[in-house]
PDB file of C-alpha atoms in Angstrom:
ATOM      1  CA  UNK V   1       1.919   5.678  15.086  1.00 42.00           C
ATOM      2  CA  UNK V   2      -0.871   8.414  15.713  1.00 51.00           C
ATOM      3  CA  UNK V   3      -4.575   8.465  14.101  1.00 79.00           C
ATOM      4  CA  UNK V   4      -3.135  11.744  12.849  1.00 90.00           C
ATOM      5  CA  UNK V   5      -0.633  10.478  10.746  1.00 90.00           C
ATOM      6  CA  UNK V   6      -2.680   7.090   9.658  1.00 92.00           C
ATOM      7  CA  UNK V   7      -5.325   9.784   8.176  1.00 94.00           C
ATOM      8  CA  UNK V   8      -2.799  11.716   6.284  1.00 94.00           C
ATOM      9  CA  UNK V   9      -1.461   8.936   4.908  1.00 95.00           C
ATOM     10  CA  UNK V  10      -4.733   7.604   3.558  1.00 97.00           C
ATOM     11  CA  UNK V  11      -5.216  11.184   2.322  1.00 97.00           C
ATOM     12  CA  UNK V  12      -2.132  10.963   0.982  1.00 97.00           C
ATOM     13  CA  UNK V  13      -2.789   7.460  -0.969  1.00 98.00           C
ATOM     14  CA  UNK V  14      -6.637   8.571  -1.728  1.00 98.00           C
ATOM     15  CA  UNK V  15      -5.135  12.356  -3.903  1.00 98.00           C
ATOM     16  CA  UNK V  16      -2.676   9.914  -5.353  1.00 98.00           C
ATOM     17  CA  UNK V  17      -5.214   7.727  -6.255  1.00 98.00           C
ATOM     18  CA  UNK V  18      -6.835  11.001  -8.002  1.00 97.00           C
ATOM     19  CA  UNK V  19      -3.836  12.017 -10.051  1.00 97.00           C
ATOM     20  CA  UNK V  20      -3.729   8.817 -11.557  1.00 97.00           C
ATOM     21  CA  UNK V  21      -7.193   9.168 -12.972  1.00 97.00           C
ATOM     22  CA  UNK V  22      -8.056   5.003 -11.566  1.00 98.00           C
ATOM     23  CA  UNK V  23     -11.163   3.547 -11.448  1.00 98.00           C
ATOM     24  CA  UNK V  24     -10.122   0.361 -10.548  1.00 98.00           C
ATOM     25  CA  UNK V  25      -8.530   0.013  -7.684  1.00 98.00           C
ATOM     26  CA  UNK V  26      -6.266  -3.085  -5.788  1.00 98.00           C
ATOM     27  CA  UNK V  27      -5.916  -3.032  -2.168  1.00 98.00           C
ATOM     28  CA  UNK V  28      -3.462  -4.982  -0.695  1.00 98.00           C
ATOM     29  CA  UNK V  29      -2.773  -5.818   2.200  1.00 97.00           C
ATOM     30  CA  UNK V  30      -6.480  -3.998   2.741  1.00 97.00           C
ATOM     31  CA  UNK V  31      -6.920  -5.059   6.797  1.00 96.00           C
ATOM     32  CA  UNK V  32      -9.998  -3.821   8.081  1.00 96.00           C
ATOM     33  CA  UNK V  33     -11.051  -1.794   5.584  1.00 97.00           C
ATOM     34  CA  UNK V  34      -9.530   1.797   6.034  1.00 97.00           C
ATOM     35  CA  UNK V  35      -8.862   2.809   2.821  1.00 98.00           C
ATOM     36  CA  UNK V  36     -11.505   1.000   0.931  1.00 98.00           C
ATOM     37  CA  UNK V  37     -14.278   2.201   3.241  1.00 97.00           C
ATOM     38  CA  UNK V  38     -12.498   5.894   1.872  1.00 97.00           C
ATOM     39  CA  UNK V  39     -12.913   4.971  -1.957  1.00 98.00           C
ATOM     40  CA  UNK V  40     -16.265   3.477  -1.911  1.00 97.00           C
ATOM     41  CA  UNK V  41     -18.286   6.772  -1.718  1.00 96.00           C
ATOM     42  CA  UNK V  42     -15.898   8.384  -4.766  1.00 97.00           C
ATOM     43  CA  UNK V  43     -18.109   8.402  -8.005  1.00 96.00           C
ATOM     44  CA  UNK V  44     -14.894   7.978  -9.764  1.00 97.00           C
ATOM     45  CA  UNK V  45     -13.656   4.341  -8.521  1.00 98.00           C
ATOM     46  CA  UNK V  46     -15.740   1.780 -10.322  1.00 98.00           C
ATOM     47  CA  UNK V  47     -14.186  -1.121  -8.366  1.00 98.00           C
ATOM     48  CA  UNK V  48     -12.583  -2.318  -5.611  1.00 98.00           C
ATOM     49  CA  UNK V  49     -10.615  -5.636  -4.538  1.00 98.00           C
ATOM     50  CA  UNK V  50      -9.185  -5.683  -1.089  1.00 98.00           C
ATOM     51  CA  UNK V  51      -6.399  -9.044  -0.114  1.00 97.00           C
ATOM     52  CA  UNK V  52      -5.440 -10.192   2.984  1.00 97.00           C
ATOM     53  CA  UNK V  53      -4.530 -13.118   5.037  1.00 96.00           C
ATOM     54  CA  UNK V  54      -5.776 -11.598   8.076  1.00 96.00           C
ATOM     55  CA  UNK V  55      -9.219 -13.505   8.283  1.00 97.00           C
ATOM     56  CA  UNK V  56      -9.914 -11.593  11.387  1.00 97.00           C
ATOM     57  CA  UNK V  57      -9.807  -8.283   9.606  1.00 97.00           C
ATOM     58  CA  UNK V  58     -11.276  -9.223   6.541  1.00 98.00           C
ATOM     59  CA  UNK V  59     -14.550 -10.374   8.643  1.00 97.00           C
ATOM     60  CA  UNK V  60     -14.377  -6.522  10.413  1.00 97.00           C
ATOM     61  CA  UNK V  61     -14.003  -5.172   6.384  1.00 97.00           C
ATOM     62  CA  UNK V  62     -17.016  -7.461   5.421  1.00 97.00           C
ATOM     63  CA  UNK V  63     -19.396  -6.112   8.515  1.00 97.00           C
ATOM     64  CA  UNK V  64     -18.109  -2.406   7.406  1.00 97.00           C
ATOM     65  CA  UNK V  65     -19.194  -3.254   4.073  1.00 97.00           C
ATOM     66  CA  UNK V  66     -22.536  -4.426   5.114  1.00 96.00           C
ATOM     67  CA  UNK V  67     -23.838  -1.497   6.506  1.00 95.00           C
ATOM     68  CA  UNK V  68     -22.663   0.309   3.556  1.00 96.00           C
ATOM     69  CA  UNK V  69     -25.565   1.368   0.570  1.00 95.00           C
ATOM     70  CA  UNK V  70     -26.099  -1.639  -1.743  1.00 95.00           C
ATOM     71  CA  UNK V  71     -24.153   1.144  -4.895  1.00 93.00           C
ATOM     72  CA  UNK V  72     -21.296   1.199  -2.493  1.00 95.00           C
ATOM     73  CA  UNK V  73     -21.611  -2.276  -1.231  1.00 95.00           C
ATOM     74  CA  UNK V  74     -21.744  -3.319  -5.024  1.00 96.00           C
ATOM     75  CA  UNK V  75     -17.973  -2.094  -6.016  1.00 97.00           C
ATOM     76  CA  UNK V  76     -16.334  -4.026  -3.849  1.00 98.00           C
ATOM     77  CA  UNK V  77     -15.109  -7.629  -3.648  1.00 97.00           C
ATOM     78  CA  UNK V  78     -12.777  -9.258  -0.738  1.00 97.00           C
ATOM     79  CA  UNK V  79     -10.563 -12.460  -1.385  1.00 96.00           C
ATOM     80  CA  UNK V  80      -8.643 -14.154   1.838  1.00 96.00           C
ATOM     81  CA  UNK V  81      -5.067 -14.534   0.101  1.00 96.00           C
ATOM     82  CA  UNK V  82      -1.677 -13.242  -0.453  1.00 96.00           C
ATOM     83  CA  UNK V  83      -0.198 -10.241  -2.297  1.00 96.00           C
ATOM     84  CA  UNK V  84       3.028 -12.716  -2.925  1.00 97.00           C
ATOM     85  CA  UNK V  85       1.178 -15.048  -5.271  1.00 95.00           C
ATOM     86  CA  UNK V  86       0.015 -14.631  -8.577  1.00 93.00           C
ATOM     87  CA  UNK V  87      -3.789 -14.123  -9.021  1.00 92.00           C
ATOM     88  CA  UNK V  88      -4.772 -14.127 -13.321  1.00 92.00           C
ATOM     89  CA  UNK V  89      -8.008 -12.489 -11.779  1.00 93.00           C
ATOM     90  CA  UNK V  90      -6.615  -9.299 -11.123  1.00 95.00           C
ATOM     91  CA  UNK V  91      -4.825  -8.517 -13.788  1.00 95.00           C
ATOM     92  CA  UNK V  92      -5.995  -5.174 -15.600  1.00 94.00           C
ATOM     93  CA  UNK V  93      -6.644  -3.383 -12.714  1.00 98.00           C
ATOM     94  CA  UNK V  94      -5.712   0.742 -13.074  1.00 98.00           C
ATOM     95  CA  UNK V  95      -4.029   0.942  -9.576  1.00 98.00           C
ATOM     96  CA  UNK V  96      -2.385  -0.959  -7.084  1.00 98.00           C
ATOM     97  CA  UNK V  97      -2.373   0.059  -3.608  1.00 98.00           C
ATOM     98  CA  UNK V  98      -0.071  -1.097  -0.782  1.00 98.00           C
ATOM     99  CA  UNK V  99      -0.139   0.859   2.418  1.00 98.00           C
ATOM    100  CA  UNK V 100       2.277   0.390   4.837  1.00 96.00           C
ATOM    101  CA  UNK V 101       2.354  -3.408   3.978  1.00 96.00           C
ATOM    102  CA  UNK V 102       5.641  -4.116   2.567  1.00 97.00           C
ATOM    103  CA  UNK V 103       7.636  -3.996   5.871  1.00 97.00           C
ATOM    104  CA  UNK V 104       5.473  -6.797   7.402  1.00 96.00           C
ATOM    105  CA  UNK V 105       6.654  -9.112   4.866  1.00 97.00           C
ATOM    106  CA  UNK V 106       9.841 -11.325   5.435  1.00 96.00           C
ATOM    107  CA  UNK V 107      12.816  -9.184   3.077  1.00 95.00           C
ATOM    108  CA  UNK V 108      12.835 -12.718   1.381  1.00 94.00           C
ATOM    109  CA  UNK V 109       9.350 -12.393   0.169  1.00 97.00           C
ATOM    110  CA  UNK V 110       9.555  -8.990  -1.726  1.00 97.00           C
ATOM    111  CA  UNK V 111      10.722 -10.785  -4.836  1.00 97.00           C
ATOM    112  CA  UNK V 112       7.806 -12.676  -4.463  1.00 97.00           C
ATOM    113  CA  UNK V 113       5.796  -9.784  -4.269  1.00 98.00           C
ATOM    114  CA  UNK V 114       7.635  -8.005  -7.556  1.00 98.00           C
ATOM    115  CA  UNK V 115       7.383 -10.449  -9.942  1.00 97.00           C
ATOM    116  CA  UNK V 116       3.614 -11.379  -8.733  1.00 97.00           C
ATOM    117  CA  UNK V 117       2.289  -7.361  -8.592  1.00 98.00           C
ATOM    118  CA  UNK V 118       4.873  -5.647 -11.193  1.00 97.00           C
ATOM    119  CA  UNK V 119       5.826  -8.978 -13.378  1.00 96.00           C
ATOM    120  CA  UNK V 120       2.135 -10.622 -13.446  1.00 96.00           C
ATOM    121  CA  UNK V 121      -0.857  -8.356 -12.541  1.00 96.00           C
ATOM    122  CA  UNK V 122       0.992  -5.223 -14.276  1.00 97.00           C
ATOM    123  CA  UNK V 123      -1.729  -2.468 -12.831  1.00 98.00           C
ATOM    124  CA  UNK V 124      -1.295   0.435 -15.060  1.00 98.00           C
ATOM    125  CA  UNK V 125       0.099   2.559 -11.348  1.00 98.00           C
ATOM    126  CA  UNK V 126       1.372   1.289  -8.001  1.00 98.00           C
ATOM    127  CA  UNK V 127       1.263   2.910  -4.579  1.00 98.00           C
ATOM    128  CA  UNK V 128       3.272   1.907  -1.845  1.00 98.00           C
ATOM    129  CA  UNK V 129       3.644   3.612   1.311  1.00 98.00           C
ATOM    130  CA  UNK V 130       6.118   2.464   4.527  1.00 98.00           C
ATOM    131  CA  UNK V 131       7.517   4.052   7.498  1.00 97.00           C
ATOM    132  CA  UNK V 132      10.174   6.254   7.149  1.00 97.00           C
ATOM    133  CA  UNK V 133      12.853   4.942   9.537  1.00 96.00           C
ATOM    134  CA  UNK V 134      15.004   7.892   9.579  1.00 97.00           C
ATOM    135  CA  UNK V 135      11.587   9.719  11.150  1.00 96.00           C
ATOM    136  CA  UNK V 136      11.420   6.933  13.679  1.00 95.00           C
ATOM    137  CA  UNK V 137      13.499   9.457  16.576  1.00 95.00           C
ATOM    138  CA  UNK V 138      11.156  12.083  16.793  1.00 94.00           C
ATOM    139  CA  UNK V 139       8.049   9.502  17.467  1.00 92.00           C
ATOM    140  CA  UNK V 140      10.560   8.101  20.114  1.00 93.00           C
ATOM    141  CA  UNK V 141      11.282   4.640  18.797  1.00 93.00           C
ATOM    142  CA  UNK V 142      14.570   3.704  20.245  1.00 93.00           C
ATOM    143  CA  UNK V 143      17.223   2.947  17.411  1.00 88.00           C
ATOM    144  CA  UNK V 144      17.391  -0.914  18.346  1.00 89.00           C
ATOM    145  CA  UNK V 145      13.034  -1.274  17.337  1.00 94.00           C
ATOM    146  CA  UNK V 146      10.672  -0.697  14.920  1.00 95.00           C
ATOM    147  CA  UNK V 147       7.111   1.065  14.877  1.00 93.00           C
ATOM    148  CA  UNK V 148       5.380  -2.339  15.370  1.00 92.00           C
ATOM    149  CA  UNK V 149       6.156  -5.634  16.407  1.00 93.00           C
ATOM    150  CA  UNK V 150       5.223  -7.143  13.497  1.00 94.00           C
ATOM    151  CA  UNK V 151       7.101  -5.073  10.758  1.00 96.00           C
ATOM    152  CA  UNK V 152      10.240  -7.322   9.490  1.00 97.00           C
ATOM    153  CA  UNK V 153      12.481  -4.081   8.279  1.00 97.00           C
ATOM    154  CA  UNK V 154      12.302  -0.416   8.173  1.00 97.00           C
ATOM    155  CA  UNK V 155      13.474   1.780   5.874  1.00 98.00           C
ATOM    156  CA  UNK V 156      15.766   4.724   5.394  1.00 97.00           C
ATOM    157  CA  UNK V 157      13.997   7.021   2.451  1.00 98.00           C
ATOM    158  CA  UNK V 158      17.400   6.475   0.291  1.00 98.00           C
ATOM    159  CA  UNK V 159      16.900   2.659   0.364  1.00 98.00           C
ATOM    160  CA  UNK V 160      13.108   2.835  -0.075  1.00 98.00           C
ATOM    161  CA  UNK V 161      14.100   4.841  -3.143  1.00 97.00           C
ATOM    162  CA  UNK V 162      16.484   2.463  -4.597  1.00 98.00           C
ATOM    163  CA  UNK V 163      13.907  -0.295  -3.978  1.00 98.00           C
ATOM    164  CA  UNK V 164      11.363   0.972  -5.607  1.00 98.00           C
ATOM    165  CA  UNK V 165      13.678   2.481  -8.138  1.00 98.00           C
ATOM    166  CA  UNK V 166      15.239  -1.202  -9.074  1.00 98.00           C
ATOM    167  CA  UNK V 167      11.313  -2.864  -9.131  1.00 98.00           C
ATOM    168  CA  UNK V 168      10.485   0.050 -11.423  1.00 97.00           C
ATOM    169  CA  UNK V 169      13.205  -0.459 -13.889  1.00 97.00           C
ATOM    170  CA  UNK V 170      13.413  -3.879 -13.912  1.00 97.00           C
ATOM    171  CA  UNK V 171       9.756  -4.046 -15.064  1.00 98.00           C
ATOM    172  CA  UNK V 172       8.954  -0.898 -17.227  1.00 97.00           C
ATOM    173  CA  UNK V 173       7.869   1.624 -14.668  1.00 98.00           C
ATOM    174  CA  UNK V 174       8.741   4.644 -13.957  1.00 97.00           C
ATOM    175  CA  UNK V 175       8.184   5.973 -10.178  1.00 97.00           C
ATOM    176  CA  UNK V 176       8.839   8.807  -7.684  1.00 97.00           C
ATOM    177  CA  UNK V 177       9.069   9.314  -4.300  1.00 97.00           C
ATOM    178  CA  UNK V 178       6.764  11.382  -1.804  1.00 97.00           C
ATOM    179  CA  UNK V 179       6.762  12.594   1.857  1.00 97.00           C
ATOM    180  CA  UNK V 180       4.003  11.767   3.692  1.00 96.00           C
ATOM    181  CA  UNK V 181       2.854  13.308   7.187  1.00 90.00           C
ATOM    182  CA  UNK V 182       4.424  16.260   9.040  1.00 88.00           C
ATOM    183  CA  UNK V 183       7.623  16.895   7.678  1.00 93.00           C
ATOM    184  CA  UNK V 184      11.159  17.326   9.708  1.00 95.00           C
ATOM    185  CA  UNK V 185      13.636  19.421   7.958  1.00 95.00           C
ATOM    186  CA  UNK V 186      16.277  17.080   7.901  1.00 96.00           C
ATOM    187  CA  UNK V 187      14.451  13.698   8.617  1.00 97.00           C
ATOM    188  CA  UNK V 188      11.571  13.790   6.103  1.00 97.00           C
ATOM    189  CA  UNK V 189       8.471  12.890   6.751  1.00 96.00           C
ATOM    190  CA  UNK V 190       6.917  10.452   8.849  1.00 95.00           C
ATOM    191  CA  UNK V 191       6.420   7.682   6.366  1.00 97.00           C
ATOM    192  CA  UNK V 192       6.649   7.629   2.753  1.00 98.00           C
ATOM    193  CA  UNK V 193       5.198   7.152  -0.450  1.00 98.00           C
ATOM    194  CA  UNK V 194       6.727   5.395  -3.891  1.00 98.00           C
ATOM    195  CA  UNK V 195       4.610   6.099  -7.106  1.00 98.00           C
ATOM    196  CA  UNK V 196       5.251   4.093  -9.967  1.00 98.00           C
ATOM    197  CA  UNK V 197       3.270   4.588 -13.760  1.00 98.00           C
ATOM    198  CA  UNK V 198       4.115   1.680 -16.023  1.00 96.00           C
ATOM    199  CA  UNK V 199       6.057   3.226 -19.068  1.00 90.00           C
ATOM    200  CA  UNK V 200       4.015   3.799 -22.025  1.00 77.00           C
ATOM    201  CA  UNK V 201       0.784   4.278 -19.732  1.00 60.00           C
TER     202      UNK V 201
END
């Protein structure tokens, strides 16, 4: 995975982001800090709550944050926990974002994750981005691995679609699929994007 393709995708999640008009914004899954560090300077995004169980990279987010201006510093709030649980505290927010975080969970755990971010917290829009598997050949990952050692599954972009599809329908969203990242012809692009609106706005 190149620091090419990492930017387009957070380009990718930041115009989406735009479209949907948010102010308030969930990161999950947030790491280090990449995309929030992205939103903070937007006059448009109010607030900001990045997850993770990574302590390790939520300390690196925090130190990023600190060097930030106190009206930047000021929208955001961090919280050392998991996207799989149920949190009443962040219900209400506008958007959810989840880049490339799903495919480090066990397969087990995405029901988890539905019925605590689509059933429970009910963000107005979700974002969720994941490697596109059937892209994996022209990066050179051999068909037996993933991207990363610590990704659980990968997906084709027909079964990412009827994932998100099925969590959209079962929960009164409606969602779409984008490309993300140079495109192949036949292949797609390099990973993916699912964009779900909850039905009635």
């Amino acid at each position: 995975m190149t620091t090419a393709l990492h930017e387009a995708r957070l380009a990718a999640v930041i115009a989406a982001i735009g479209e949907t008009g948010a102010a308030t914004v969930l990161d999950l899954g947030c790491g280090s800090g990449d995309l929030i560090l992205r939103l903070v300077p937007l006059a448009a995004i109010t607030r900001i709550t990045g997850l993770d169980l990574d302590l390790s990279a939520l300390r690196i987010l925090q130190a990023r944050l600190d060097d930030l201006p106190q009206a930047e510093r000021g929208k955001v709030q961090i919280a050392h926990a998991s996207m799989t649980a149920r949190h009443a505290a962040l219900r209400g927010y506008e958007c959810a974002c989840l880049v490339e975080t799903i495919e480090h969970l066990p397969l087990a755990d995405l029901n988890r994750l539905e019925r605590a971010l689509f059933g429970d917290m009910r963000p107005r829009h979700v974002i969720v981005t994941t490697p596109n598997a059937e892209y994996n050949p022209v990066l050179g990952v051999p068909a037996h691995r993933f991207r990363h050692p610590g990704h659980h599954f990968e997906w084709t972009r027909d079964r990412f679609g009827q994932w998100a599809g099925g969590v959209a329908a079962r929960n009164g969203y409606d969602t779409t699929r984008r490309d993300i990242g140079d495109v192949h012809p036949t292949l797609g692009g390099a990973s993916q994007m699912a964009l779900s609106r909850r039905s009635g706005g």
